[in-house]
Tab-separated table of C-alpha atoms in Angstrom:
chain	number	residue	atom	x	y	z
A	1	MET	CA	-0.816	-0.193	-0.015
A	2	GLN	CA	0.800	3.691	-0.864
A	3	GLN	CA	0.401	7.156	0.710
A	4	ALA	CA	-2.067	9.362	-1.534
A	5	ALA	CA	-0.198	12.003	-1.586
A	6	ALA	CA	1.826	11.439	-3.757
A	7	HIS	CA	2.110	13.413	-7.679
A	8	PHE	CA	-2.121	13.296	-8.695
A	9	SER	CA	-3.913	14.346	-11.759
A	10	GLU	CA	-7.950	16.898	-11.023
A	11	GLU	CA	-8.848	13.466	-12.239
A	12	GLY	CA	-7.099	10.603	-9.543
A	13	VAL	CA	-7.846	13.434	-7.277
A	14	ARG	CA	-11.692	13.168	-7.225
A	15	LYS	CA	-11.506	9.649	-7.900
A	16	LEU	CA	-10.194	9.227	-5.144
A	17	LEU	CA	-12.293	11.312	-3.053
A	18	VAL	CA	-15.097	9.179	-4.804
A	19	GLN	CA	-14.090	5.906	-2.733
A	20	VAL	CA	-12.750	7.432	0.041
A	21	VAL	CA	-16.716	9.299	-0.155
A	22	ARG	CA	-18.405	5.492	-0.224
A	23	GLY	CA	-15.857	3.627	1.820
A	24	LEU	CA	-17.275	6.366	4.681
A	25	ASP	CA	-20.500	5.784	3.795
A	26	HIS	CA	-20.062	2.152	3.681
A	27	THR	CA	-18.910	3.040	7.510
A	28	GLN	CA	-21.689	4.794	8.496
A	29	LYS	CA	-23.658	2.301	8.943
A	30	TYR	CA	-22.312	1.026	11.266
A	31	LYS	CA	-21.784	4.328	13.109
A	32	LEU	CA	-17.688	3.865	12.746
A	33	HIS	CA	-16.684	7.704	11.701
A	34	HIS	CA	-13.060	8.643	11.431
A	35	LEU	CA	-13.494	12.653	12.400
A	36	ALA	CA	-9.840	13.409	11.279
A	37	LEU	CA	-8.919	12.043	7.718
A	38	THR	CA	-6.240	13.678	6.974
A	39	PRO	CA	-4.091	12.107	3.293
A	40	LEU	CA	-1.980	10.435	6.190
A	41	HIS	CA	-5.306	7.784	6.388
A	42	ILE	CA	-5.579	7.063	2.965
A	43	LEU	CA	-4.478	4.590	1.656
A	44	VAL	CA	-3.907	3.498	-2.402
A	45	ASP	CA	-2.856	-0.141	-3.540
A	46	ALA	CA	-0.673	-1.066	-6.103
A	47	HIS	CA	-4.331	-1.732	-8.009
A	48	GLY	CA	-5.755	2.130	-7.198
A	49	ARG	CA	-7.559	1.113	-4.284
A	50	VAL	CA	-8.887	2.849	-1.429
A	51	LYS	CA	-8.280	1.869	2.100
A	52	ILE	CA	-8.948	4.087	5.142
A	53	SER	CA	-7.130	4.054	8.165
A	54	GLY	CA	-7.835	5.123	11.424
A	55	LEU	CA	-12.192	4.445	11.347
A	56	GLY	CA	-13.342	5.387	14.590
A	57	PHE	CA	-10.040	5.936	16.888
A	58	TYR	CA	-11.082	8.746	18.348
A	59	GLN	CA	-14.789	7.071	18.829
A	60	MET	CA	-13.038	4.519	21.131
A	61	LEU	CA	-10.001	6.957	22.322
A	62	GLY	CA	-12.235	9.828	23.541
A	63	LYS	CA	-11.316	13.273	22.771
A	64	GLU	CA	-8.342	14.407	25.148
A	65	LEU	CA	-6.894	10.587	24.828
A	66	PHE	CA	-6.610	11.614	20.815
A	67	GLU	CA	-5.178	14.447	21.035
A	68	ALA	CA	-2.011	14.251	23.628
A	69	ILE	CA	-1.479	10.767	20.408
A	70	VAL	CA	-2.381	13.071	17.335
A	71	SER	CA	-0.347	15.715	18.710
A	72	ALA	CA	2.861	14.025	18.955
A	73	ALA	CA	3.190	13.184	15.623
A	74	VAL	CA	2.527	15.563	13.052
A	75	VAL	CA	4.815	13.910	9.822
A	76	PRO	CA	5.001	15.414	6.398
A	77	VAL	CA	3.147	14.728	3.719
A	78	LYS	CA	4.359	15.270	0.240
A	79	SER	CA	1.795	16.589	-2.567
A	80	GLY	CA	2.995	17.370	-5.374
A	81	PRO	CA	7.814	19.324	-4.986
A	82	LYS	CA	6.359	20.494	-2.195
A	83	ARG	CA	6.465	18.522	1.627
A	84	PHE	CA	4.020	20.025	4.392
A	85	PHE	CA	2.486	19.074	7.715
A	86	ILE	CA	-0.733	18.834	8.287
A	87	SER	CA	-2.274	16.808	11.149
A	88	GLU	CA	-5.386	15.425	12.866
A	89	MET	CA	-6.150	18.748	14.218
A	90	GLU	CA	-5.975	20.770	11.694
A	91	VAL	CA	-8.589	18.652	9.640
A	92	MET	CA	-10.490	18.353	12.432
A	93	ALA	CA	-14.181	19.897	11.836
A	94	PRO	CA	-15.198	22.222	14.347
A	95	GLU	CA	-18.280	21.131	16.170
A	96	ILE	CA	-15.317	18.177	17.614
A	97	LYS	CA	-12.654	21.155	18.098
A	98	LYS	CA	-15.798	22.099	20.707
A	99	ASN	CA	-17.109	19.182	21.941
A	100	LYS	CA	-19.734	18.656	20.498
A	101	GLU	CA	-20.361	14.809	18.691
A	102	GLY	CA	-18.984	14.106	15.674
A	103	GLU	CA	-21.598	12.595	12.880
A	104	PHE	CA	-21.419	11.778	9.125
A	105	TYR	CA	-20.936	15.931	8.213
A	106	SER	CA	-17.102	16.281	10.911
A	107	ASP	CA	-16.300	13.797	7.981
A	108	ILE	CA	-16.842	16.129	5.239
A	109	TYR	CA	-14.948	18.623	6.929
A	110	SER	CA	-12.244	16.612	6.902
A	111	LEU	CA	-12.306	15.590	3.499
A	112	ALA	CA	-12.791	18.553	1.700
A	113	VAL	CA	-9.481	19.470	3.371
A	114	THR	CA	-7.980	16.648	2.481
A	115	GLY	CA	-8.898	17.476	-0.672
A	116	TYR	CA	-8.542	20.463	-1.247
A	117	THR	CA	-4.577	19.975	0.074
A	118	LEU	CA	-4.237	17.395	-2.569
A	119	LEU	CA	-5.418	19.611	-5.290
A	120	THR	CA	-3.303	22.991	-4.069
A	121	SER	CA	-0.885	21.909	-1.566
A	122	HIS	CA	-1.947	24.272	0.202
A	123	ARG	CA	-4.680	23.720	3.537
A	124	PRO	CA	-7.623	25.409	3.694
A	125	ASP	CA	-8.691	28.573	4.911
A	126	PRO	CA	-12.758	28.223	5.652
A	127	HIS	CA	-12.383	32.164	7.358
A	128	HIS	CA	-10.706	33.386	4.526
A	129	TYR	CA	-11.641	30.278	1.112
A	130	ILE	CA	-9.006	31.294	-1.291
A	131	SER	CA	-9.833	29.146	-4.937
A	132	VAL	CA	-8.127	26.477	-5.648
A	133	THR	CA	-8.341	27.911	-9.566
A	134	GLU	CA	-5.829	30.364	-7.537
A	135	TYR	CA	-3.194	27.525	-6.768
A	136	GLN	CA	-4.043	25.191	-9.573
A	137	LYS	CA	-4.449	27.478	-12.538
A	138	GLY	CA	-6.629	24.472	-14.986
A	139	LEU	CA	-7.681	22.798	-12.040
A	140	SER	CA	-12.283	22.792	-12.419
A	141	PRO	CA	-13.542	26.024	-10.717
A	142	SER	CA	-16.426	23.717	-9.392
A	143	TRP	CA	-14.177	22.705	-7.287
A	144	ASP	CA	-14.900	25.702	-4.484
A	145	SER	CA	-18.912	25.036	-4.703
A	146	VAL	CA	-17.990	21.673	-3.312
A	147	PHE	CA	-15.239	22.781	-0.810
A	148	THR	CA	-17.441	26.073	0.548
A	149	GLN	CA	-20.125	23.618	1.307
A	150	CYS	CA	-18.440	21.227	2.684
A	151	LEU	CA	-15.794	23.679	5.185
A	152	GLN	CA	-18.813	25.051	6.153
A	153	ASP	CA	-19.425	26.040	10.256
A	154	ASN	CA	-22.572	25.070	10.966
A	155	PRO	CA	-22.948	21.118	10.042
A	156	ASN	CA	-26.220	21.616	9.322
A	157	GLN	CA	-25.288	24.030	5.826
A	158	ARG	CA	-22.722	20.890	4.979
A	159	TYR	CA	-23.964	18.418	2.322
A	160	THR	CA	-26.807	16.441	3.684
A	161	SER	CA	-24.745	13.070	3.419
A	162	LEU	CA	-22.482	11.729	1.969
A	163	GLY	CA	-24.155	10.048	-0.683
A	164	GLU	CA	-25.159	13.101	-1.759
A	165	LEU	CA	-21.202	14.570	-1.560
A	166	GLY	CA	-20.253	11.379	-3.330
A	167	ARG	CA	-23.062	12.224	-6.140
A	168	ALA	CA	-21.525	15.792	-6.469
A	169	LEU	CA	-17.895	14.541	-6.590
A	170	GLU	CA	-18.910	11.909	-9.768
A	171	GLN	CA	-21.008	15.135	-12.238
A	172	LEU	CA	-17.875	17.138	-10.973
A	173	PRO	CA	-16.530	18.830	-14.326
A	174	LEU	CA	-12.994	18.777	-15.142
A	175	GLY	CA	-10.876	21.835	-15.605
A	176	GLU	CA	-8.551	21.696	-18.737
A	177	ALA	CA	-5.650	19.853	-16.907
A	178	ALA	CA	-7.781	17.246	-15.715
A	179	GLY	CA	-4.930	14.730	-16.480
A	180	GLN	CA	-1.870	15.845	-15.718
A	181	PRO	CA	0.015	16.419	-12.379
A	182	LEU	CA	-0.343	18.819	-10.105
A	183	ALA	CA	2.764	21.191	-9.495
A	184	SER	CA	2.139	23.789	-6.340
A	185	LYS	CA	1.573	26.991	-6.536
A	186	LYS	CA	2.909	29.486	-4.250
A	187	LYS	CA	0.665	32.035	-3.757
A	188	GLU	CA	1.394	35.641	-4.849
């Protein structure tokens, strides 16, 4: 298995996110949520099939112990030529950080942070959103409508289900550079 944060095309990121959404949607039936999905939790086998690691850890350990463990191990992620750090705390939905119960909508938030990061090599700031096309010319601007809905502070303003998010990703039109590896672009 390889980590997902490698050189991906826009199409590759979309396919990866669709598989992750399907996996999370399936585990939701068993009341399992990830709640802190980073690129390091997405494993891809030699055939491009996705496996998700870390499901249910937050629920099993509780917030305090989970935070102690994840804050001690922040591993660098490489997406394109740029290496950066992303921790579970950075992808956690606002409701989780406020000690509220997490649900599928918390996974939607984490997945959006991860997807945005894989596409742009930058973490999104939900309070000052920067378009993915500002970082990556040629990406479909449709990503922004998906990410802005996923990154809402209020969980009720996010997608109403993982299935709805999956359909939005499957129908998302790709940009002009869809099959090309993404190159990191610094914000000017």
